[in-house]
C-alpha atoms as a printed R data frame, in Angstrom:
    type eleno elety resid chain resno       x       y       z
1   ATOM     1    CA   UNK     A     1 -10.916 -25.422  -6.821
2   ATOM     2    CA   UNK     A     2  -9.362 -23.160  -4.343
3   ATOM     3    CA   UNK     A     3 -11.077 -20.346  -2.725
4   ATOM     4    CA   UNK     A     4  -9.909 -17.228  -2.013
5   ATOM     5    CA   UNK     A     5 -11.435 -13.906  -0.175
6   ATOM     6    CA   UNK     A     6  -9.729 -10.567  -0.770
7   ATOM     7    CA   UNK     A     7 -10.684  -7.816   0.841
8   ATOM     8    CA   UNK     A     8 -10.563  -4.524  -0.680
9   ATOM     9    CA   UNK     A     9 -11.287  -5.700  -3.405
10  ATOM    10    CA   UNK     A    10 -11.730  -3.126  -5.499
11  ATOM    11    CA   UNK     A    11  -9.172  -0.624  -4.208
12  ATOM    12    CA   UNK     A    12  -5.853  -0.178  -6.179
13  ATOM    13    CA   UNK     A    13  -3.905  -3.396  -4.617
14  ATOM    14    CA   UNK     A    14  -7.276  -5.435  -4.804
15  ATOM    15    CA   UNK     A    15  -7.943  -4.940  -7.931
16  ATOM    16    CA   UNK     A    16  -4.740  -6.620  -9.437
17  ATOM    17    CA   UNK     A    17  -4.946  -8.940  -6.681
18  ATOM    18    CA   UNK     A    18  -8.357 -10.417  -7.874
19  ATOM    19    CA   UNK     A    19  -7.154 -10.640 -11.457
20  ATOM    20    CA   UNK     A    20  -4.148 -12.967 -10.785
21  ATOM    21    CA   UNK     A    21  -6.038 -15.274  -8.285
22  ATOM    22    CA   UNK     A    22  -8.213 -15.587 -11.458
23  ATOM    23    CA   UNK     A    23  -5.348 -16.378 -14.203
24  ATOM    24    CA   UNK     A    24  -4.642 -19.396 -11.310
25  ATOM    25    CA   UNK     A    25  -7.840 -20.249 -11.218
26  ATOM    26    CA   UNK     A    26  -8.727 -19.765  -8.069
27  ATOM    27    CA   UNK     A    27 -12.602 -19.452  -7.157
28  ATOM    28    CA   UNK     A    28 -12.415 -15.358  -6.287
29  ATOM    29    CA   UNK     A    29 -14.878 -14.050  -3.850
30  ATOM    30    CA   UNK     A    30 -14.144  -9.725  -3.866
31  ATOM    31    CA   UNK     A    31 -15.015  -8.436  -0.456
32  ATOM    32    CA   UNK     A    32 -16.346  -5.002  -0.963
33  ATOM    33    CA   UNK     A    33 -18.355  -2.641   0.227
34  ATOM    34    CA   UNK     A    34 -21.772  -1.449  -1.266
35  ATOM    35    CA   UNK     A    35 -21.235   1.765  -2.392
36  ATOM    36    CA   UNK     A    36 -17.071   0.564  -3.875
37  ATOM    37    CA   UNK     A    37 -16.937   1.154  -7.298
38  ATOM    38    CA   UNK     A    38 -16.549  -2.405  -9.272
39  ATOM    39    CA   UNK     A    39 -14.708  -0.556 -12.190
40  ATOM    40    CA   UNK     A    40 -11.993  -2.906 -12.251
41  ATOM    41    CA   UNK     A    41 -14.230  -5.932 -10.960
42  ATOM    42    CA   UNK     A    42 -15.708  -6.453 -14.406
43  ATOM    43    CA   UNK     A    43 -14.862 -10.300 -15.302
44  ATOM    44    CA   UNK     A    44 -18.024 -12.182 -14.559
45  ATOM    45    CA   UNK     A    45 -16.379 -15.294 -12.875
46  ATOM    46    CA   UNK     A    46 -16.047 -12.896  -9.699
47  ATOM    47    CA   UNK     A    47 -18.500 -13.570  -6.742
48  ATOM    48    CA   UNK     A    48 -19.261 -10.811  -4.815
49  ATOM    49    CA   UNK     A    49 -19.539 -10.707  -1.176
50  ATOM    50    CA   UNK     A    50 -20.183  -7.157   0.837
51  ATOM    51    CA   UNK     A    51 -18.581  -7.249   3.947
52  ATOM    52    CA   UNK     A    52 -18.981  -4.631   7.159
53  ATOM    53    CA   UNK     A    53 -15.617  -4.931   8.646
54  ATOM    54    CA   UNK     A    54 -17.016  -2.093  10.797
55  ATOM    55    CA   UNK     A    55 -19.506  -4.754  12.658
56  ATOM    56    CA   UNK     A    56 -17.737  -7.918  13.741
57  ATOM    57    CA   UNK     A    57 -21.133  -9.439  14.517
58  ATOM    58    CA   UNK     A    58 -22.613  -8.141  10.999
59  ATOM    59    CA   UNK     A    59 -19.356  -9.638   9.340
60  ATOM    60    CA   UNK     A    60 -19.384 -13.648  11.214
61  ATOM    61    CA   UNK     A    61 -23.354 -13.571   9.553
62  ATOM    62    CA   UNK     A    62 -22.111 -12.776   6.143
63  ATOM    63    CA   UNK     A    63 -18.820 -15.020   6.566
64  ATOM    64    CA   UNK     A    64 -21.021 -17.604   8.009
65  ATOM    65    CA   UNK     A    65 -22.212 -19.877   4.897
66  ATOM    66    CA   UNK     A    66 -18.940 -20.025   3.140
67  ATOM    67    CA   UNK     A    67 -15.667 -21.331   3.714
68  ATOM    68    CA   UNK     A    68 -11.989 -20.196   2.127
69  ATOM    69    CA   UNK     A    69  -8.779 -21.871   2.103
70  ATOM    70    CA   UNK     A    70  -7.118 -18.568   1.791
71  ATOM    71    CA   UNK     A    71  -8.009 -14.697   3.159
72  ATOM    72    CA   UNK     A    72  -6.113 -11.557   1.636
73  ATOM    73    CA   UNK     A    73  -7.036  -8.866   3.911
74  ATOM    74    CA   UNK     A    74  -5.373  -5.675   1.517
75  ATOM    75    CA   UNK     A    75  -8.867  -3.522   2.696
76  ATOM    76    CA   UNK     A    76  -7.743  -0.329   4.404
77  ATOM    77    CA   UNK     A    77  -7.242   3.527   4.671
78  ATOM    78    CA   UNK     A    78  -4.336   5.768   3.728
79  ATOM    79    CA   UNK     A    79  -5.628   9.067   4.039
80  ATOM    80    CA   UNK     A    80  -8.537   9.948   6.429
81  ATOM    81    CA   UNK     A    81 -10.754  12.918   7.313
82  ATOM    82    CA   UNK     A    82 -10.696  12.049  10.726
83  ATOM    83    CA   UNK     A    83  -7.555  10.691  11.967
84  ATOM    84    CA   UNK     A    84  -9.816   7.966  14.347
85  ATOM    85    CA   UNK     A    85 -10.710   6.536  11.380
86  ATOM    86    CA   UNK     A    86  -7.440   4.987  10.948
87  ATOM    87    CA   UNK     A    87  -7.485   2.811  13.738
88  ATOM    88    CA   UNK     A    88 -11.348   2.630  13.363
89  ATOM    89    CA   UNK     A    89 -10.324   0.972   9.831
90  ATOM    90    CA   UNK     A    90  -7.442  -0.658   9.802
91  ATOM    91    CA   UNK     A    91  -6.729  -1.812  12.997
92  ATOM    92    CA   UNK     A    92 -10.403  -2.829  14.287
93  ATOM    93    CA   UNK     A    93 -11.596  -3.674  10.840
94  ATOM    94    CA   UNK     A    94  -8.742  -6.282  10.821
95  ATOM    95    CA   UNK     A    95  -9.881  -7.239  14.526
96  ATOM    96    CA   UNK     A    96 -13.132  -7.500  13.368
97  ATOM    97    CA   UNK     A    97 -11.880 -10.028  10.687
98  ATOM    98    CA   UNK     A    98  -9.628 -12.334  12.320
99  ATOM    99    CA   UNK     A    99 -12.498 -12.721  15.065
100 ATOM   100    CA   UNK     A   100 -15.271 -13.448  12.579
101 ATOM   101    CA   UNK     A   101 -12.712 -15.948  10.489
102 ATOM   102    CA   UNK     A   102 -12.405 -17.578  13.938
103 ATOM   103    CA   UNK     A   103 -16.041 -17.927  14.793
104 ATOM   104    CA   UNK     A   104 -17.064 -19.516  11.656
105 ATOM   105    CA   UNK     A   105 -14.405 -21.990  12.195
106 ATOM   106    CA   UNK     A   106 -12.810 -21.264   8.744
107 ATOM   107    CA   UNK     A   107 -10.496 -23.836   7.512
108 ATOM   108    CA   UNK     A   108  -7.483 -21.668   6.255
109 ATOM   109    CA   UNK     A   109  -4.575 -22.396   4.747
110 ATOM   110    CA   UNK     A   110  -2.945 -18.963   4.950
111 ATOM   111    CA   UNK     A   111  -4.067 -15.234   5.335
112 ATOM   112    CA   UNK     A   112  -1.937 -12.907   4.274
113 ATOM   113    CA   UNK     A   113  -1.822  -9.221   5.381
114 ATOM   114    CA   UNK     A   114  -1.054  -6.290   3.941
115 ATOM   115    CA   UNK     A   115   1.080  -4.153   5.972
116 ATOM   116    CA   UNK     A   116   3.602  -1.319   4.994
117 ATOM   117    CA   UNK     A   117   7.161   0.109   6.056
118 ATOM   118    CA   UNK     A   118   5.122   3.012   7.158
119 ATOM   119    CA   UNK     A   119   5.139   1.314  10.480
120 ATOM   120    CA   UNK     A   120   8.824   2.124  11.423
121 ATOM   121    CA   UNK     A   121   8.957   5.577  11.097
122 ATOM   122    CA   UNK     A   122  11.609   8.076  10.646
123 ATOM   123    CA   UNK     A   123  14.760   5.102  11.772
124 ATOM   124    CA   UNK     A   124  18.150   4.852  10.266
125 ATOM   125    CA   UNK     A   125  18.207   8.726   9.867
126 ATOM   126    CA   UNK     A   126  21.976   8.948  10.115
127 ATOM   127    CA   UNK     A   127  24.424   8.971   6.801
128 ATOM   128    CA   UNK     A   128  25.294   6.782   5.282
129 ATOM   129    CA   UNK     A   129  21.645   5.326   5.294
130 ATOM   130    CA   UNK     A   130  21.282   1.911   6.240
131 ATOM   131    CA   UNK     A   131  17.976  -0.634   5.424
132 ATOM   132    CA   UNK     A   132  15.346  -0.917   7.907
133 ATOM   133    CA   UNK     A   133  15.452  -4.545   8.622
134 ATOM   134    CA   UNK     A   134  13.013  -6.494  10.777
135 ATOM   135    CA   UNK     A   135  15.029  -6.516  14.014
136 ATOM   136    CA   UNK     A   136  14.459  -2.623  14.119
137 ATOM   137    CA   UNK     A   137  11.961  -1.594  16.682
138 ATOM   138    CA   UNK     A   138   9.020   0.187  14.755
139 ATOM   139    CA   UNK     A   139   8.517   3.950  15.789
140 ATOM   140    CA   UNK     A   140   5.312   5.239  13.255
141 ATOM   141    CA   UNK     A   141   5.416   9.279  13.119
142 ATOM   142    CA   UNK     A   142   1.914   8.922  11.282
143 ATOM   143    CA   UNK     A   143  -1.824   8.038  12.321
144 ATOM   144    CA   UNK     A   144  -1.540   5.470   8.969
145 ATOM   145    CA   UNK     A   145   1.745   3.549  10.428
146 ATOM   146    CA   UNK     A   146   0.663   3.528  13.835
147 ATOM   147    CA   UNK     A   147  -2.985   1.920  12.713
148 ATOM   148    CA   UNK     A   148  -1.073  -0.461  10.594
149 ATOM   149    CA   UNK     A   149   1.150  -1.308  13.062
150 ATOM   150    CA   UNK     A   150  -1.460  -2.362  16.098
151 ATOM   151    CA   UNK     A   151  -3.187  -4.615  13.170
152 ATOM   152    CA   UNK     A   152   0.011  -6.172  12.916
153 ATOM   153    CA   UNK     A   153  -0.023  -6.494  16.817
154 ATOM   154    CA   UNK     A   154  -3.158  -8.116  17.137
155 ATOM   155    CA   UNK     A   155  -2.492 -10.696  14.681
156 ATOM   156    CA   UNK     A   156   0.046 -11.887  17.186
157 ATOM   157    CA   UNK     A   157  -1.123 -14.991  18.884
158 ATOM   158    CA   UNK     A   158  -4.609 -15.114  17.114
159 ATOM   159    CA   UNK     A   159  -4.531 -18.743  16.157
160 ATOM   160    CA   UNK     A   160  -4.232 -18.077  12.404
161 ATOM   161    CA   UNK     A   161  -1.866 -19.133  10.401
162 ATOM   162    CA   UNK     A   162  -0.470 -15.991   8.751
163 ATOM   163    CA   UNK     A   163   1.913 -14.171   7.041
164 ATOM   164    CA   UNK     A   164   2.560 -10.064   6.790
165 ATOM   165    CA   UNK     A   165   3.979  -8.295   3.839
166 ATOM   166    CA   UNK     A   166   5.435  -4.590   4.556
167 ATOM   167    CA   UNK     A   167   5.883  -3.177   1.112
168 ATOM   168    CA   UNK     A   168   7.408   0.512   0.955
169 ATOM   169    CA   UNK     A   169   5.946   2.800  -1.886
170 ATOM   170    CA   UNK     A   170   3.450   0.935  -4.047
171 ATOM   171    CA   UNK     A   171   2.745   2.512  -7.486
172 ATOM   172    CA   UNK     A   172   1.556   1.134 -10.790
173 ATOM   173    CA   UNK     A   173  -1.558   1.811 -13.171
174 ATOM   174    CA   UNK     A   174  -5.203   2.667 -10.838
175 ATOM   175    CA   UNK     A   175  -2.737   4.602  -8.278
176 ATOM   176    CA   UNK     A   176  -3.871   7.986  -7.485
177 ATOM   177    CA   UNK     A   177  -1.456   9.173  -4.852
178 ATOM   178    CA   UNK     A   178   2.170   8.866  -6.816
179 ATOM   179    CA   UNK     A   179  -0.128   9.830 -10.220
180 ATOM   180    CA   UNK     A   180  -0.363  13.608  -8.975
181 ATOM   181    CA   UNK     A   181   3.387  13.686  -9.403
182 ATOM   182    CA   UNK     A   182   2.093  12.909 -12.832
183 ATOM   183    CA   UNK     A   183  -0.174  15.570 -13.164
184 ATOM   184    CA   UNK     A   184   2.238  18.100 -11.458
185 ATOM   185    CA   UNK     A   185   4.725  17.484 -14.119
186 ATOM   186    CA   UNK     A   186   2.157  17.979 -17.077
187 ATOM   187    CA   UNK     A   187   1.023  21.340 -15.292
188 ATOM   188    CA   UNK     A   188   5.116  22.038 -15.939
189 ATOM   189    CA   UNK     A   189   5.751  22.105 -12.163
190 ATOM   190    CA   UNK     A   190   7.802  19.463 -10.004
191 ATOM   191    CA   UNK     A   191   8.215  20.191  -6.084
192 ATOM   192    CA   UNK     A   192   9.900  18.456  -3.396
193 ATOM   193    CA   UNK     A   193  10.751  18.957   0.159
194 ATOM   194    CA   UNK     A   194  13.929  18.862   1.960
195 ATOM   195    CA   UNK     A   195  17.494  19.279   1.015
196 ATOM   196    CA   UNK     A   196  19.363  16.427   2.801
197 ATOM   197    CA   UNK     A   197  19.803  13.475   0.719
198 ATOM   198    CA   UNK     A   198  16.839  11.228   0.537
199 ATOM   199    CA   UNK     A   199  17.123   7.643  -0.016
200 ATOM   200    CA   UNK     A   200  13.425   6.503  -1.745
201 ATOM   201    CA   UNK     A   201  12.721   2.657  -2.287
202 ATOM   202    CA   UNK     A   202   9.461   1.381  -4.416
203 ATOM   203    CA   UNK     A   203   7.524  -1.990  -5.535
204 ATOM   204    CA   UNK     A   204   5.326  -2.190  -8.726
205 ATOM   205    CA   UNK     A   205   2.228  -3.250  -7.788
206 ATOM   206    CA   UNK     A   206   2.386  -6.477 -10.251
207 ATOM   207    CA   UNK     A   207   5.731  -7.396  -7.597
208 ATOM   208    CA   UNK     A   208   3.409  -6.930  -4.626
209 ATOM   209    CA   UNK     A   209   1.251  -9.233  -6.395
210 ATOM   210    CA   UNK     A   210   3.868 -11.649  -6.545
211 ATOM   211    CA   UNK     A   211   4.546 -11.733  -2.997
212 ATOM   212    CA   UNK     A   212   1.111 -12.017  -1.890
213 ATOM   213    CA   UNK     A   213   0.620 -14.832  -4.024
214 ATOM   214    CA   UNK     A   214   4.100 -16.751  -2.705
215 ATOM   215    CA   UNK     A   215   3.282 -16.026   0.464
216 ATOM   216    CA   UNK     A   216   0.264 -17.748   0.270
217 ATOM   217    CA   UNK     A   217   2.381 -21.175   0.671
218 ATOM   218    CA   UNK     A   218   5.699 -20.257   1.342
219 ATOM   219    CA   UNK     A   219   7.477 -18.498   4.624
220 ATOM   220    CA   UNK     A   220   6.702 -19.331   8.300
221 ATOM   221    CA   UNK     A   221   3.592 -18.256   9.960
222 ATOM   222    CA   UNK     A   222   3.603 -14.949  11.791
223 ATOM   223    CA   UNK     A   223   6.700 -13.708   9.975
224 ATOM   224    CA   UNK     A   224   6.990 -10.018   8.252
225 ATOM   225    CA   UNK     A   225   8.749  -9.454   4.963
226 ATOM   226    CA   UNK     A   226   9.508  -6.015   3.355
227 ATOM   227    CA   UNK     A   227   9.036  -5.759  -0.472
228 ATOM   228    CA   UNK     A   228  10.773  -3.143  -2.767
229 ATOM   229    CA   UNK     A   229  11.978  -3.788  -5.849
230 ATOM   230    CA   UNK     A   230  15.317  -4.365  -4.472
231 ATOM   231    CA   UNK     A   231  16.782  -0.707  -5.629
232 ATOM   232    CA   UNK     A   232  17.238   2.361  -3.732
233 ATOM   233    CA   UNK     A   233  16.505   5.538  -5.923
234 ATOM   234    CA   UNK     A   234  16.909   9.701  -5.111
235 ATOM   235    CA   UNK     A   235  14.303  11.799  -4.261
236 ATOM   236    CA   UNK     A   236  14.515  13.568  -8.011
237 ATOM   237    CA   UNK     A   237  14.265  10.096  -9.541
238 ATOM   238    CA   UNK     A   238  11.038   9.191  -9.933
239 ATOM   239    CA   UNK     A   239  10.142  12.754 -11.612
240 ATOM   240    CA   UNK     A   240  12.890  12.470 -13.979
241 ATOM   241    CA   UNK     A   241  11.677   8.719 -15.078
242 ATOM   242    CA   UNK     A   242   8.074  10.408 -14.882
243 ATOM   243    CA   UNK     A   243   9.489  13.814 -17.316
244 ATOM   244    CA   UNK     A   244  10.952  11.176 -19.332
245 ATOM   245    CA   UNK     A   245   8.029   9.097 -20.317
246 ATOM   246    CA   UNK     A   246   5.730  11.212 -20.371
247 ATOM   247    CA   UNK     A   247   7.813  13.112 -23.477
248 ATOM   248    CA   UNK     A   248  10.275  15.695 -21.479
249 ATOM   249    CA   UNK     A   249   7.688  18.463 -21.540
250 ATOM   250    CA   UNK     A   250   9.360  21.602 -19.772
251 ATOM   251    CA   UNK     A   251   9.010  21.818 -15.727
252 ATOM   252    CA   UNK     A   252  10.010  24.114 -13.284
253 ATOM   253    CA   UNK     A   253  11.441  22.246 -10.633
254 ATOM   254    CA   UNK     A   254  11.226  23.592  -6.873
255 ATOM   255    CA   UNK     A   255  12.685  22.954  -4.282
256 ATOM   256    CA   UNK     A   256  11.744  23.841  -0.469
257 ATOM   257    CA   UNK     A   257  12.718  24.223   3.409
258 ATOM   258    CA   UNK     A   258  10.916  21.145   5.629
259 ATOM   259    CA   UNK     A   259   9.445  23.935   6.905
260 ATOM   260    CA   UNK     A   260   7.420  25.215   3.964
261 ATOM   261    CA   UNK     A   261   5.811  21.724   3.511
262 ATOM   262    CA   UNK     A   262   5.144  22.058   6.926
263 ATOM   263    CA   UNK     A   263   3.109  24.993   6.025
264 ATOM   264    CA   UNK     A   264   1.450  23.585   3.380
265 ATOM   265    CA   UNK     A   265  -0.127  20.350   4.930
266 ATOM   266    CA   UNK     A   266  -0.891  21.799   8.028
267 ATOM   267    CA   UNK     A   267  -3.036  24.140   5.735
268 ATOM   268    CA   UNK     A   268  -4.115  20.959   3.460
269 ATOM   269    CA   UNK     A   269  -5.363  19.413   6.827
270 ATOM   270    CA   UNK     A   270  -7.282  22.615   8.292
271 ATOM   271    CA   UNK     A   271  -8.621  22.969   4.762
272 ATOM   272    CA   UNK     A   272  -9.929  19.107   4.453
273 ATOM   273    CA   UNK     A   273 -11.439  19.536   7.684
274 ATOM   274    CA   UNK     A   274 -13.538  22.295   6.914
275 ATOM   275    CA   UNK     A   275 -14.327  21.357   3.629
276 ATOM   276    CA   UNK     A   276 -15.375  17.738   4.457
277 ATOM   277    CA   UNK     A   277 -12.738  16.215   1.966
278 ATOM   278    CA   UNK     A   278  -9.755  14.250   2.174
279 ATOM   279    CA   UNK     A   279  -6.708  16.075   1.524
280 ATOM   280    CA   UNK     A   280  -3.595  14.584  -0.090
281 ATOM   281    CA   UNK     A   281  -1.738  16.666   1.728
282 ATOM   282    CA   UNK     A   282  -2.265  16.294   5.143
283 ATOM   283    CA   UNK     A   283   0.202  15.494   8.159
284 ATOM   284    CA   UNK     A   284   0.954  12.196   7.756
285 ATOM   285    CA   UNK     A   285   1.515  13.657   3.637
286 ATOM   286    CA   UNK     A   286   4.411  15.564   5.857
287 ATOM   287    CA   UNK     A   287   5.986  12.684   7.773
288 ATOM   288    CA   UNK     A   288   6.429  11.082   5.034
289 ATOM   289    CA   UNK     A   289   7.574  13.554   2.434
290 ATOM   290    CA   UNK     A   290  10.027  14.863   5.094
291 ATOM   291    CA   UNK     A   291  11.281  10.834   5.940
292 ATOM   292    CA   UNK     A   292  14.779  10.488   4.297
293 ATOM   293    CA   UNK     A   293  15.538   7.292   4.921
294 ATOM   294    CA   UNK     A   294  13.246   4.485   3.183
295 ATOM   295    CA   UNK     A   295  15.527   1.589   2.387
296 ATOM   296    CA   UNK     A   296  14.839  -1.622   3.465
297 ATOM   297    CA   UNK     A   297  15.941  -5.252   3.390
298 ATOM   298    CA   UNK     A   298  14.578  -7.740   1.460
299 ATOM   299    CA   UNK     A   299  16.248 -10.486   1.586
300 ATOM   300    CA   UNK     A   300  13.999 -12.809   4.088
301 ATOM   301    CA   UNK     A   301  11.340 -12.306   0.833
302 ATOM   302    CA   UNK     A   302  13.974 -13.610  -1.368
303 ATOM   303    CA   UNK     A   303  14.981 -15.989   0.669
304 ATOM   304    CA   UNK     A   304  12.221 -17.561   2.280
305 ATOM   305    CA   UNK     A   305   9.086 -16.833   0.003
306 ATOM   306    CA   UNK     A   306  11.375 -17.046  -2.753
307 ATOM   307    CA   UNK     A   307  10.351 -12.914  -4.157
308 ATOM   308    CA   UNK     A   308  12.491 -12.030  -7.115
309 ATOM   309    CA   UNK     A   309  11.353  -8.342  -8.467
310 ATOM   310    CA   UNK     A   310  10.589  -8.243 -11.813
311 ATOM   311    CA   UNK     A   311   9.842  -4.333 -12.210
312 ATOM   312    CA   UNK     A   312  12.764  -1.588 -11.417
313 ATOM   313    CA   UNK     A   313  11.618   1.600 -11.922
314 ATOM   314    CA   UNK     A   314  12.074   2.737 -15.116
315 ATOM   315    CA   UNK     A   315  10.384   0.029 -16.678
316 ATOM   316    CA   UNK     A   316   7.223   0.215 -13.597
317 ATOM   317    CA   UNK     A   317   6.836   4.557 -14.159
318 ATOM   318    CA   UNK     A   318   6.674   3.698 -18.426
319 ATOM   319    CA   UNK     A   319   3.688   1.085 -18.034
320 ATOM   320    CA   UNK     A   320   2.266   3.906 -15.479
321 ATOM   321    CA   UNK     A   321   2.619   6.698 -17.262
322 ATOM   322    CA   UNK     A   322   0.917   4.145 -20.768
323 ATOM   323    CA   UNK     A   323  -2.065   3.481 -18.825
324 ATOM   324    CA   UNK     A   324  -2.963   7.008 -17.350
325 ATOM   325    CA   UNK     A   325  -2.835   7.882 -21.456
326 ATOM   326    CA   UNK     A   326  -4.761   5.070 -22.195
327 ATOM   327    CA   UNK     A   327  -7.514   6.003 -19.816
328 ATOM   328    CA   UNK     A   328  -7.444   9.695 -20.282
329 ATOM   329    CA   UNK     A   329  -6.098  10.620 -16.723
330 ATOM   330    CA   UNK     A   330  -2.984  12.449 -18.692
């Protein structure tokens, strides 16, 4: 039986992640931390491992009596406190990982790492809007891109065989971030930023799944591969799929100058700050809201890891939108 680690287990990505590896029947080891919530670790063939990617000699002890054949590293920050933590997290705790895979000579097959688009920044600004493909030089405009970027860096060259995935906007059912769209809407108020045309792209988490688990034995080692779900939406898009599933209740929809999100998540930052708590809008929440180009090309994924999309939009936001009723976050 194949063995697989995935870190972050029990985050958003990780969650889905372990629950395919187990429909393959893969032996599933969940790398999490002691105080992660196992909410959606609940099937008892899981095996639990707490890892410290914080420590890299704490983490070659606890990697040291077991051996994988495959390592999904999807553990990892998007929003911080304390903007060191970024690189404190996803760049050294990936460090921290490939050196303690290394020292207890692990015989892997693949790992595969979770990237994101994040890491090229505001490129391909000019109309018409072109994709981002992987010959573009990568220019991050956030603490979250940059951190994911030198993880990508380090991987370079580290003896492993591995393969990165870049996916732009992930959303699905567990996802907090794109859900307070969700709850905007059913407190009757939709806002967005910017009036020059924005060009959004977006991947269902079930289609990142997908990748991860092609890329597991297809593509070269050390290659990148951008996952969408092949579309390229508007900015008002995904709140009129969200208004439409969720019943058309009535919603004021608003509309703001750059400079009044500026405003607001330079406030959302200095408020997080004082109040200890991690705000959703911050300013890497501005970077990204005020981004207007996030196409990208996917065709080396279809081509080479053989990643058809199985989830446009529509059809992704109304199995969101199901499960946030189903669990009582609507």
């Amino acid at each position: 039986m194949e063995k697989i680690l995935i870190t972050g287990a029990s985050g958003f990505i990780g969650s889905f992640l372990v629950e395919e590896a187990l429909s393959r029947g893969m032996e599933v080891w969940a790398a999490v931390r002691g105080s992660s919530s196992r909410q959606w670790l609940q099937d008892e063939r899981i095996r639990f491992i707490e890892l410290n990617l914080s420590s890299e000699s704490n983490l070659t002890e606890q990697l040291r009596d077991v051996q994988f054949d495959y390592v999904v590293h999807a553990a990892g920050v998007t929003k911080c406190k304390d903007r060191r933590d970024f690189r404190r997290i996803n760049t050294e705790g990936t460090r921290h990982l490939v050196n303690a895979l290394k020292a207890t000579q692990q015989h892997l097959q693949r790992l595969v790492y979770l990237s994101s688009l994040s890491i090229f920044g505001a490129i391909r600004e000019q109309q018409p809007y072109e994709p981002i493909r992987e010959t573009d030089t990568p220019q991050p405009n956030t603490e979250y891109g940059r951190s994911k970027l030198e993880a990508e860096q380090l991987l370079e060259g580290c003896g492993l065989d591995y393969v990165v995935l870049r996916p732009t906007g992930v959303y699905g059912p567990r996802e907090r971030d794109y859900f307070l769209m969700a709850k905007s809407i059913k407190g009757h108020v939709d806002f967005a930023a910017g009036f020059r045309q924005q060009d959004i792209t977006f991947v269902y988490v079930r289609d990142v799944v997908q990748a991860v688990f092609l890329a597991l034995h297809n593509g070269a080692t050390g290659r990148k591969y951008f996952l969408s779900d092949g579309q390229v939406y508007q900015s008002t898009t995904f709140s009129d799929l969200l208004i439409e599933a969720m019943g058309r209740p009535w919603c004021l929809r608003l509309r703001a100058p750059i400079w009044v999100l500026r405003v607001v998540t330079f406030c959302g930052e200095y408020w997080g700050r004082l109040s200890g708590h991690v705000s959703a809008l911050n300013n890497d929440k501005y970077h990204i809201l005020r981004q207007r180009n996030w196409q990208c090309d996917i065709e080396p994924a279809r081509r080479e890891l053989g990643y058809e999309p199985q989830w446009d939009l529509q059809r992704g936001v109304e199995e969101a939108v199901a499960w946030y009723r189903e669990n009582k976050w609507l």
